PDB file of C-alpha atoms in Angstrom:
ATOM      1  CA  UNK J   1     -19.255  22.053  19.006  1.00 88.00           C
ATOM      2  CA  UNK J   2     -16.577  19.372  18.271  1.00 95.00           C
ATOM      3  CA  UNK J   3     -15.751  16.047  19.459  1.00 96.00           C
ATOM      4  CA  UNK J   4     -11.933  14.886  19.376  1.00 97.00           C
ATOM      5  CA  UNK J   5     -11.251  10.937  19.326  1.00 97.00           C
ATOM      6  CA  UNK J   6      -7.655  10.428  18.725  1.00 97.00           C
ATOM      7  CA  UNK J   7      -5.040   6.899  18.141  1.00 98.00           C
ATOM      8  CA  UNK J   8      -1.638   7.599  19.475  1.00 97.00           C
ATOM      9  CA  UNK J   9       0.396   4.903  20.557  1.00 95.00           C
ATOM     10  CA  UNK J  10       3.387   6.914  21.531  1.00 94.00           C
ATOM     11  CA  UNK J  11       2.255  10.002  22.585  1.00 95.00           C
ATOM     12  CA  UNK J  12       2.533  12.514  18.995  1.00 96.00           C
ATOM     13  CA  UNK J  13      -1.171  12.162  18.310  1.00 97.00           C
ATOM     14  CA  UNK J  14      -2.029  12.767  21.397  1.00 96.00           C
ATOM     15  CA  UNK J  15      -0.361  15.535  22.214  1.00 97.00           C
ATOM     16  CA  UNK J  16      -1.205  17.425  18.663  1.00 97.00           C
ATOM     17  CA  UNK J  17      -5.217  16.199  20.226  1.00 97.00           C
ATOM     18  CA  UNK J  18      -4.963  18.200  23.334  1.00 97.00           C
ATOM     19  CA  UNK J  19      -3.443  21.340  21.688  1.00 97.00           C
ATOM     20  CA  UNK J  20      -6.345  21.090  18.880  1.00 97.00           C
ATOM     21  CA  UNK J  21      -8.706  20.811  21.730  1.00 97.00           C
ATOM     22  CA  UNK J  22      -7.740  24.151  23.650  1.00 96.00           C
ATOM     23  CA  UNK J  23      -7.690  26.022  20.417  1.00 97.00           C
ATOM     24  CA  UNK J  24     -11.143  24.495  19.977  1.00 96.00           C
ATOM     25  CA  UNK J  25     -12.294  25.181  23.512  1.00 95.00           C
ATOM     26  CA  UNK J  26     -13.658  21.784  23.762  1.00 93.00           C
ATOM     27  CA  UNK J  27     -13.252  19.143  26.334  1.00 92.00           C
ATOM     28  CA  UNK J  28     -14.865  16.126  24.095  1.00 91.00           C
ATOM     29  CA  UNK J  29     -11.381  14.587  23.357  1.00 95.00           C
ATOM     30  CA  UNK J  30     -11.757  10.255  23.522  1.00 97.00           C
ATOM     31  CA  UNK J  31      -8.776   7.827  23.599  1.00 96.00           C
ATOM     32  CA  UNK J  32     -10.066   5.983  20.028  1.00 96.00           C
ATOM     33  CA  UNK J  33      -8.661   2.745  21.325  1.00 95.00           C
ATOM     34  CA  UNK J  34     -11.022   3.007  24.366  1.00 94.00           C
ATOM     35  CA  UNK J  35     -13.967   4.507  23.126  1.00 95.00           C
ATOM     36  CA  UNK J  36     -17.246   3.075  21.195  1.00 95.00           C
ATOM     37  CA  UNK J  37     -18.269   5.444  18.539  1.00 94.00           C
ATOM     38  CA  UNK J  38     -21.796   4.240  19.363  1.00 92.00           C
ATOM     39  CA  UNK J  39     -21.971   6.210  22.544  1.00 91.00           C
ATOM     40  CA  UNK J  40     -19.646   9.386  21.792  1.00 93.00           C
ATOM     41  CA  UNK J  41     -21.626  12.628  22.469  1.00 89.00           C
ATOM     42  CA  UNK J  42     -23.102  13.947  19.497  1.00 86.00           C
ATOM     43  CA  UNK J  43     -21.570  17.226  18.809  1.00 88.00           C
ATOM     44  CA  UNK J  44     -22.200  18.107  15.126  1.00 92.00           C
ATOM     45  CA  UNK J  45     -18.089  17.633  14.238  1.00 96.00           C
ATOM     46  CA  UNK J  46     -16.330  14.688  14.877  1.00 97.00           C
ATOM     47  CA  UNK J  47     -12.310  15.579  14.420  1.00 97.00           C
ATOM     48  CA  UNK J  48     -10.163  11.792  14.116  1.00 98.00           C
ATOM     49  CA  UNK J  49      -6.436  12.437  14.911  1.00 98.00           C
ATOM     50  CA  UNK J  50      -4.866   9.097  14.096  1.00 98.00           C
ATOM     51  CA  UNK J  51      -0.618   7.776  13.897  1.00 97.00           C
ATOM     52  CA  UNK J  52       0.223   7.020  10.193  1.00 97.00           C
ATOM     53  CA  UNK J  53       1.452   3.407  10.263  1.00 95.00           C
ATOM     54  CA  UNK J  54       3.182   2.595   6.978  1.00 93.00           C
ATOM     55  CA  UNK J  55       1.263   5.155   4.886  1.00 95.00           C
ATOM     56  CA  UNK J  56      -1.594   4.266   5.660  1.00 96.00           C
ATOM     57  CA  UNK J  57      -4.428   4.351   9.247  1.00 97.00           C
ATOM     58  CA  UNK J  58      -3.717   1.787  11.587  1.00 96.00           C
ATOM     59  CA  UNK J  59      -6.585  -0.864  11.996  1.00 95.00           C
ATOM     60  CA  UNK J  60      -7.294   0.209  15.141  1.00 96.00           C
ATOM     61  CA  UNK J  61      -8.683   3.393  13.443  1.00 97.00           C
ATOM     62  CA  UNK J  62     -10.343   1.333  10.963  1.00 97.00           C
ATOM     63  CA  UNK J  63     -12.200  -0.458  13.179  1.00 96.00           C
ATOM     64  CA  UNK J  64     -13.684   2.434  14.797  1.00 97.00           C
ATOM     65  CA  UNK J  65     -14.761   3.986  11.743  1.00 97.00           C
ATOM     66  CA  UNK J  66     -16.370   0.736  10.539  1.00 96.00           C
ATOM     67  CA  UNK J  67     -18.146   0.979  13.920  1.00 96.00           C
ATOM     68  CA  UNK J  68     -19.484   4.421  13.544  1.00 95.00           C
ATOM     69  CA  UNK J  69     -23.489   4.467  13.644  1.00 93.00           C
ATOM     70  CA  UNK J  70     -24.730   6.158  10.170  1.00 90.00           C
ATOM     71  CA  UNK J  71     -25.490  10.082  10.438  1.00 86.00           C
ATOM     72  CA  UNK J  72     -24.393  10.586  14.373  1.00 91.00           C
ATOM     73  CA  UNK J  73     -22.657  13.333  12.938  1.00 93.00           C
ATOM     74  CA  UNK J  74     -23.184  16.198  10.144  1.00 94.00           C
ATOM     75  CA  UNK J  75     -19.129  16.581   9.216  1.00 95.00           C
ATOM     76  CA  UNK J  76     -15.808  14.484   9.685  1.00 97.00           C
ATOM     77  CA  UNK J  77     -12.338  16.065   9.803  1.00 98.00           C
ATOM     78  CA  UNK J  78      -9.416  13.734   9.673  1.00 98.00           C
ATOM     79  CA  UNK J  79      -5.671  14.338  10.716  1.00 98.00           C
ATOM     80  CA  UNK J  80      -3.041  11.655  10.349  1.00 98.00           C
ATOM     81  CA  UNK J  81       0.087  12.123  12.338  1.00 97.00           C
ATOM     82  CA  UNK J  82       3.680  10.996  10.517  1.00 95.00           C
ATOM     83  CA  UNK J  83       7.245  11.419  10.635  1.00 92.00           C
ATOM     84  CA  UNK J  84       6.701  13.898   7.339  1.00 91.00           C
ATOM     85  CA  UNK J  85       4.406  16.162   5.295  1.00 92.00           C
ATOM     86  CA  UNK J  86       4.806  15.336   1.563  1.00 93.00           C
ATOM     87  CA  UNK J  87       3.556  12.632  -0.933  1.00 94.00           C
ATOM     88  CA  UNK J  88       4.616   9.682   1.360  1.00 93.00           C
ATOM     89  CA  UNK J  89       1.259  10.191   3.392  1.00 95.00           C
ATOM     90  CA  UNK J  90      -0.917  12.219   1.277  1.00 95.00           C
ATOM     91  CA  UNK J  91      -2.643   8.899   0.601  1.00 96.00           C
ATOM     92  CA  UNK J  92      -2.552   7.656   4.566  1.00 96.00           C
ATOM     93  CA  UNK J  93      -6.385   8.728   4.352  1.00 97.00           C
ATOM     94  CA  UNK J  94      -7.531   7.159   1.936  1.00 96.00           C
ATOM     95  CA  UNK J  95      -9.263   3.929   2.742  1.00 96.00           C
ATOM     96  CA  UNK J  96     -11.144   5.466   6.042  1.00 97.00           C
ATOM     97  CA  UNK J  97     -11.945   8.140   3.586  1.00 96.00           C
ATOM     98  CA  UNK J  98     -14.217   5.484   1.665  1.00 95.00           C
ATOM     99  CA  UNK J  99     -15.279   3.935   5.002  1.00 96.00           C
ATOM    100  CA  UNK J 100     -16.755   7.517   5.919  1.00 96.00           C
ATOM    101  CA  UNK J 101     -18.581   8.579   2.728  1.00 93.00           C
ATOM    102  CA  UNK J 102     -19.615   4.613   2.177  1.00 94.00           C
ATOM    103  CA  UNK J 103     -21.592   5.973   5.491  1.00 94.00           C
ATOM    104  CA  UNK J 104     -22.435   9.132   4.065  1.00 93.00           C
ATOM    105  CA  UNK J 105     -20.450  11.428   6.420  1.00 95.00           C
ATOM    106  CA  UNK J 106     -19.283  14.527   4.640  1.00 95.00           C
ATOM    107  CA  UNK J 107     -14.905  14.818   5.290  1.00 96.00           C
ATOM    108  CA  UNK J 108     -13.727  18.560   5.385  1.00 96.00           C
ATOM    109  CA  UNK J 109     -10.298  18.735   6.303  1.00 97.00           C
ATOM    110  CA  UNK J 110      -8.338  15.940   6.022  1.00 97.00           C
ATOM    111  CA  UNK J 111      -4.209  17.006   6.875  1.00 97.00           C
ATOM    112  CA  UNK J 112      -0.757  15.589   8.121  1.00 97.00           C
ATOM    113  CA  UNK J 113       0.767  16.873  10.104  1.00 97.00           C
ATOM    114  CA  UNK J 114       4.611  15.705  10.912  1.00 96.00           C
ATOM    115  CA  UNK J 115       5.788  14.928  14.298  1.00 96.00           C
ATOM    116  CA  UNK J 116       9.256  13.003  15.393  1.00 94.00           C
ATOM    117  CA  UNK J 117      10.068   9.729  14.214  1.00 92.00           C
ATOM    118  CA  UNK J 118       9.515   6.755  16.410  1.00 92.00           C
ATOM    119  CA  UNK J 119      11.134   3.655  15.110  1.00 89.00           C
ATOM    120  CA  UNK J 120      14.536   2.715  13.287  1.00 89.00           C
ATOM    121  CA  UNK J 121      16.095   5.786  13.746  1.00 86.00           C
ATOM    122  CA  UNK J 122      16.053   9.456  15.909  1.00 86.00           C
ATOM    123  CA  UNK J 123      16.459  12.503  14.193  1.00 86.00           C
ATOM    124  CA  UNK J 124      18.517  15.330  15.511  1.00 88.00           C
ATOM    125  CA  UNK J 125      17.500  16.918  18.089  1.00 88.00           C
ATOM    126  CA  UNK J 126      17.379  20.489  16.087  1.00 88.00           C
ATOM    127  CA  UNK J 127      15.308  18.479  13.578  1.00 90.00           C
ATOM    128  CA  UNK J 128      12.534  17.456  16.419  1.00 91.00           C
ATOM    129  CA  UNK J 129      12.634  20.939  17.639  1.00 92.00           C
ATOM    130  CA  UNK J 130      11.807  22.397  14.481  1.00 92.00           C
ATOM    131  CA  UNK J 131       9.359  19.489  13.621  1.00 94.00           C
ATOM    132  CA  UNK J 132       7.768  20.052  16.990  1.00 94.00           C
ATOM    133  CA  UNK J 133       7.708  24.006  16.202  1.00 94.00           C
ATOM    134  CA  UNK J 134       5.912  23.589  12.918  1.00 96.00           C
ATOM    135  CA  UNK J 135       3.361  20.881  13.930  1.00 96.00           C
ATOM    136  CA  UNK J 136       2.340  23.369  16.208  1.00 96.00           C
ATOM    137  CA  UNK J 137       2.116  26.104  13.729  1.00 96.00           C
ATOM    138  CA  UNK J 138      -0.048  23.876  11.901  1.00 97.00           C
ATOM    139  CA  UNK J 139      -2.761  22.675  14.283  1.00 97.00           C
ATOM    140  CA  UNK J 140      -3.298  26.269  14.899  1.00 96.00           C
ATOM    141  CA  UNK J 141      -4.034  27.043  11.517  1.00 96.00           C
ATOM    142  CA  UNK J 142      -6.088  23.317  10.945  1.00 97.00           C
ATOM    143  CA  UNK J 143      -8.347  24.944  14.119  1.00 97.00           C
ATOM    144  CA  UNK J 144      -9.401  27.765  12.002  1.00 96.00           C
ATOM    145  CA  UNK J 145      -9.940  25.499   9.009  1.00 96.00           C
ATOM    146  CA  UNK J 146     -12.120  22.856  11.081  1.00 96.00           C
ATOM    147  CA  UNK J 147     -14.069  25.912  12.987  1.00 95.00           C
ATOM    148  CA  UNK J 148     -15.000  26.919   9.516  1.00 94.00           C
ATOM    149  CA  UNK J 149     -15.374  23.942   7.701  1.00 93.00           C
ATOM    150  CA  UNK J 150     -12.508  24.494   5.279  1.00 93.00           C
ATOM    151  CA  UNK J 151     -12.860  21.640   2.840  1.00 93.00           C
ATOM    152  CA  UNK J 152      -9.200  20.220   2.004  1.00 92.00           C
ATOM    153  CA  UNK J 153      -8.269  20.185  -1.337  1.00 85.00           C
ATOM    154  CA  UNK J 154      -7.654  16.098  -2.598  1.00 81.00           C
ATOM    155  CA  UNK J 155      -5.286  15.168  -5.588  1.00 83.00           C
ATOM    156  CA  UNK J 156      -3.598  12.015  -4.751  1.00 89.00           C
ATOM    157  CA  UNK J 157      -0.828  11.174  -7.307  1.00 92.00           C
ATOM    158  CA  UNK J 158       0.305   7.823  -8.508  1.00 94.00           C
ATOM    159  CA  UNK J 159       2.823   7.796  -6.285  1.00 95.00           C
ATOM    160  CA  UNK J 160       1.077   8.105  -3.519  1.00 95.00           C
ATOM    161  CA  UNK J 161      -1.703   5.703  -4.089  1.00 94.00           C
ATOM    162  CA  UNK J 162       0.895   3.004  -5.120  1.00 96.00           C
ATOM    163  CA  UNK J 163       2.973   3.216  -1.880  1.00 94.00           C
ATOM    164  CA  UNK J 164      -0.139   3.666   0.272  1.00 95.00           C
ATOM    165  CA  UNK J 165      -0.502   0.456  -1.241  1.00 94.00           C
ATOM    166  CA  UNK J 166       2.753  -0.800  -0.567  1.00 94.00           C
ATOM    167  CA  UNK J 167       2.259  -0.226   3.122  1.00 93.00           C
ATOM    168  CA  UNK J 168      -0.381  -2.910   3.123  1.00 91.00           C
ATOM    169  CA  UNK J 169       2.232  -5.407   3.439  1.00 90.00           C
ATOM    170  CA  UNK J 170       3.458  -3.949   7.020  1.00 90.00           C
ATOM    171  CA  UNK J 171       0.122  -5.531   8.744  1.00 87.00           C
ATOM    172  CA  UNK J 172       1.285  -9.005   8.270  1.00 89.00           C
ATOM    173  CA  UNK J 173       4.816  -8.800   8.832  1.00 88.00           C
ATOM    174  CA  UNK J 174       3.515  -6.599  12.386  1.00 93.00           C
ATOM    175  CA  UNK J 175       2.359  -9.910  13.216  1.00 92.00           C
ATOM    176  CA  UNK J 176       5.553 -11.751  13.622  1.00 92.00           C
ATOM    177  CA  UNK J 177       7.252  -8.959  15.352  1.00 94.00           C
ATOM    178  CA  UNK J 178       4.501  -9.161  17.515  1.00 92.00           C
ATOM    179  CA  UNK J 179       5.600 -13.072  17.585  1.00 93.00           C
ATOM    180  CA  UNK J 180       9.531 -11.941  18.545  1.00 93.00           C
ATOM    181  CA  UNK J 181       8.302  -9.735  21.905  1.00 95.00           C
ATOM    182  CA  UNK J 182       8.898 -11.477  24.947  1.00 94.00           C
ATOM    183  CA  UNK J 183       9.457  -9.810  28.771  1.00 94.00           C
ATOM    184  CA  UNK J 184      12.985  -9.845  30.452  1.00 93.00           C
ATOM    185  CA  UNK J 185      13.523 -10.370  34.425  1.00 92.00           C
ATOM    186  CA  UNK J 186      12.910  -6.723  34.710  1.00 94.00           C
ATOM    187  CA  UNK J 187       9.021  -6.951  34.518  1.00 94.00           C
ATOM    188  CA  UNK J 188       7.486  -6.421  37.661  1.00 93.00           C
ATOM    189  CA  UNK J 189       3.770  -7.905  36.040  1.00 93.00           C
ATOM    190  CA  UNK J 190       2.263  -4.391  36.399  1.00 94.00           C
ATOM    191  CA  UNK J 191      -0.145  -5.394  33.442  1.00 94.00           C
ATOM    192  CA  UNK J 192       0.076  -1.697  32.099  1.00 96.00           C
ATOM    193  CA  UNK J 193       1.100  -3.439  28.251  1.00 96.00           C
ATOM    194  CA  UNK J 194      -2.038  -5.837  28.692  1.00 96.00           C
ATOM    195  CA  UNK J 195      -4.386  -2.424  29.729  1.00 95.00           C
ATOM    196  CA  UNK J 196      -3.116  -0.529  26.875  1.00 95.00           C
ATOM    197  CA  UNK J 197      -2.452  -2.424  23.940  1.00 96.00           C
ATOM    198  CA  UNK J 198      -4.760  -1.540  21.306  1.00 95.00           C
ATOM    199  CA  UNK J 199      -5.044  -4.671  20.198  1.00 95.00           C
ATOM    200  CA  UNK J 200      -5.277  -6.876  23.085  1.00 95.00           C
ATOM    201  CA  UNK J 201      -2.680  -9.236  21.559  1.00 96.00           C
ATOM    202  CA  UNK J 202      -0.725  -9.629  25.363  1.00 96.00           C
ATOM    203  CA  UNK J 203      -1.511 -11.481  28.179  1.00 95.00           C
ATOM    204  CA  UNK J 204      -0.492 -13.203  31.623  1.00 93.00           C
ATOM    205  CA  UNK J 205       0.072 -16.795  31.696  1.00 90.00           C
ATOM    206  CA  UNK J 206       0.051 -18.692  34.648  1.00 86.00           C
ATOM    207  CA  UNK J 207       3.355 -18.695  35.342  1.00 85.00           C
ATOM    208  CA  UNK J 208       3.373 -14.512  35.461  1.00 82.00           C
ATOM    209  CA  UNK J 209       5.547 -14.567  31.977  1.00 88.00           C
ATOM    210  CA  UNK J 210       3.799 -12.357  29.398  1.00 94.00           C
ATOM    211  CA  UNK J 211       2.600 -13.737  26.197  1.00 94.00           C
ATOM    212  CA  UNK J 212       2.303 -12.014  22.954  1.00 95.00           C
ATOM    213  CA  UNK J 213       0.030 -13.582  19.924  1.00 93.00           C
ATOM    214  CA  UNK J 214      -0.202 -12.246  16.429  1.00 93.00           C
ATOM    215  CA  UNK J 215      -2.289  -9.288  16.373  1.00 95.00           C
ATOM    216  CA  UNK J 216       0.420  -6.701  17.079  1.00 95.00           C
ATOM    217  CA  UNK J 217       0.551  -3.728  15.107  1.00 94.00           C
ATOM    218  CA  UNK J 218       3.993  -2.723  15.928  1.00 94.00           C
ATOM    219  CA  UNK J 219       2.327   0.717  17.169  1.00 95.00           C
ATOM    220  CA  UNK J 220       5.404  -0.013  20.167  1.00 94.00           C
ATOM    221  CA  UNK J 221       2.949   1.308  22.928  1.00 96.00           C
ATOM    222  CA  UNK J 222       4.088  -1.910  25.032  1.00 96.00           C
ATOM    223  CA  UNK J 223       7.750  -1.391  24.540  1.00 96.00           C
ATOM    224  CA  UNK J 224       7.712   2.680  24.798  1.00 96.00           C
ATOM    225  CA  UNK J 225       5.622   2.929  28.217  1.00 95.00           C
ATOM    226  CA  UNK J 226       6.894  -0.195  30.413  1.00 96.00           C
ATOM    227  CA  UNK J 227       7.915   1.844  33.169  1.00 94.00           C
ATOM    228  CA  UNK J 228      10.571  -1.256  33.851  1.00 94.00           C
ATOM    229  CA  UNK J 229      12.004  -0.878  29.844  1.00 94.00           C
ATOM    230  CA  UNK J 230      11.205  -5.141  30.255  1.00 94.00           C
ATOM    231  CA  UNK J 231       9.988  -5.441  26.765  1.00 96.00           C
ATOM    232  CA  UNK J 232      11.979  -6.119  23.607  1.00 94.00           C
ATOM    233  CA  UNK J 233      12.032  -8.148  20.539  1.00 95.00           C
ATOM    234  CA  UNK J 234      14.009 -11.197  20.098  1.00 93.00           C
ATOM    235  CA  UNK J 235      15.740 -10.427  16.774  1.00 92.00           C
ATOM    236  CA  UNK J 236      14.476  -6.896  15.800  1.00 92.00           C
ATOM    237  CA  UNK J 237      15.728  -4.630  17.999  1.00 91.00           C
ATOM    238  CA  UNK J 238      16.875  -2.676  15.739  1.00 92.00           C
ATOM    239  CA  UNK J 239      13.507  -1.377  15.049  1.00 92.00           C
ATOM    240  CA  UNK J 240      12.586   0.347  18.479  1.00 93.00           C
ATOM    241  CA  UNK J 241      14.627   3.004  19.144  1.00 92.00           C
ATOM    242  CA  UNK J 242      17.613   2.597  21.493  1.00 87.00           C
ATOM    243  CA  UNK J 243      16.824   5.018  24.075  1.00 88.00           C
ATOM    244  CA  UNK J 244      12.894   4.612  23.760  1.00 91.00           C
ATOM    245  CA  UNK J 245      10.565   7.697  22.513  1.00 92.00           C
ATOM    246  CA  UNK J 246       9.196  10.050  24.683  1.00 91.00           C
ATOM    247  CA  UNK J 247       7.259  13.559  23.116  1.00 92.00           C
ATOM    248  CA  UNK J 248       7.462  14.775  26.810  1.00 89.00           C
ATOM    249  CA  UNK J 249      11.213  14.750  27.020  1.00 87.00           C
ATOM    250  CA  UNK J 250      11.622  16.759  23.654  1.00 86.00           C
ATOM    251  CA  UNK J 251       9.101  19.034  24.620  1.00 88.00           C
ATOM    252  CA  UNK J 252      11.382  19.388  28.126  1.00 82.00           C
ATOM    253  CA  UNK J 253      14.469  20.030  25.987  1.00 73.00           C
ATOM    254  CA  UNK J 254      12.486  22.165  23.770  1.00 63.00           C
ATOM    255  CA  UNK J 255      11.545  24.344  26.607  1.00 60.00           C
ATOM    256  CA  UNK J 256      15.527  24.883  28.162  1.00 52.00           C
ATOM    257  CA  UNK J 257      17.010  25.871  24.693  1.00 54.00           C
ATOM    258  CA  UNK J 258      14.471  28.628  24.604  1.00 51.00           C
TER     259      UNK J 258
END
């Protein structure tokens, strides 16, 4: 049996979680953000799907793991979702790696799989398909692999390790984007950003304006699912992209050119 807990502010992870979870015939799959490890049922095989934030897990993740009760279950399998398979992430892992053994839970696989890109810039569209294509090819495979407790082979090079730590920078400048987000006339104070932040770094203020503090993550959850598009950074915007992300639309446009 297998339990699924997956982090996916913009929809990748989350999608890659529910195809894992049919070819796993399982039904245990957990929002991470919304779930306490504490009372997860205990299945034997806990599978984390987690969004690579600058080459390394998000702190969202990290705080789950560090909240994980000792020996609730016998083996850990970890998948970290990115914008590409090669030597950039191999070392995403590697901290919640030593979280999980520092609690004595065995990791068998432990993969990345590469989904579109969500910030700066949009590949081409025949780049997402085939992305798309082959991150589905994978989690096929990583189902057989998990079923029989494949262990994944681990030899991080230099490079790897030294811009995994590199990436450890992008938590502190997250919190001054976080700073720049404001709401435009078009929010209709639906209070889905508040519900669904990860970080519960938004809020109302008396006067119905939103206000964002500095815990953001720049995971852009808040900007990518206001229904009203309200959301938007004062002098970054050239870090969301233009027309928003939505997995659901490529997989639409996937589905027509077939």
């Amino acid at each position: 049996m297998f339990t699924i807990v997956q982090f996916s502010p913009t929809g990748n992870t989350a999608h890659i979680a529910d195809l894992l979870s049919n070819y796993l015939e399982t039904d245990q799959v957990y929002a991470l953000e919304h779930t306490s490890p504490t009372y997860l049922p205990n299945t034997g095989h806990i599978i984390i799907l987690y969004a690579i934030h600058a080459f390394n897990a998000p702190k969202t993740v990290k705080r789950f793991i560090n909240n994980m009760p000792k020996n609730k279950f016998n083996k850990v399998s970890l998948i970290g979702v990115g914008c590409n398979d090669s030597w950039l992430n191999y070392a995403a892992s590697k901290d919640i790696r030593y979280m999980l053994e520092a609690k004595h839970y065995p990791v068998v696989v432990d993969e990345i799989i590469a989904m579109p890109l969500t910030f700066i810039m949009s590949f081409p569209e025949d780049v997402i398909n085939n992305q798309i294509t082959e991150a589905h090819n994978k989690i096929k495979k990583l189902s057989f692999d998990i079923k029989e407790s494949v262990v994944s082979e681990k030899n991080l090079m230099f490079k790897s390790r030294l811009v995994h730590w590199i990436g450890r920078i992008e938590p502190f400048a997250a919190k001054f984007f976080g700073l720049e987000l404001h709401s435009t006339k078009k929010c209709t104070q639906c209070g889905l950003c508040i519900k669904e932040c990860p970080e519960h770094n938004i809020r109302m203020r008396d006067n119905g304006k939103l206000k964002f503090g500095m815990k953001c993550m720049m995971c852009m959850r808040c900007i990518y699912n206001c229904p009203s598009q309200a959301i938007v950074p004062r002098i970054s915007k050239f870090i969301p992209l233009k027309n928003g992300y939505s997995i659901e639309q490529h997989l639409k446009k996937g589905d027509a050119n077939e």
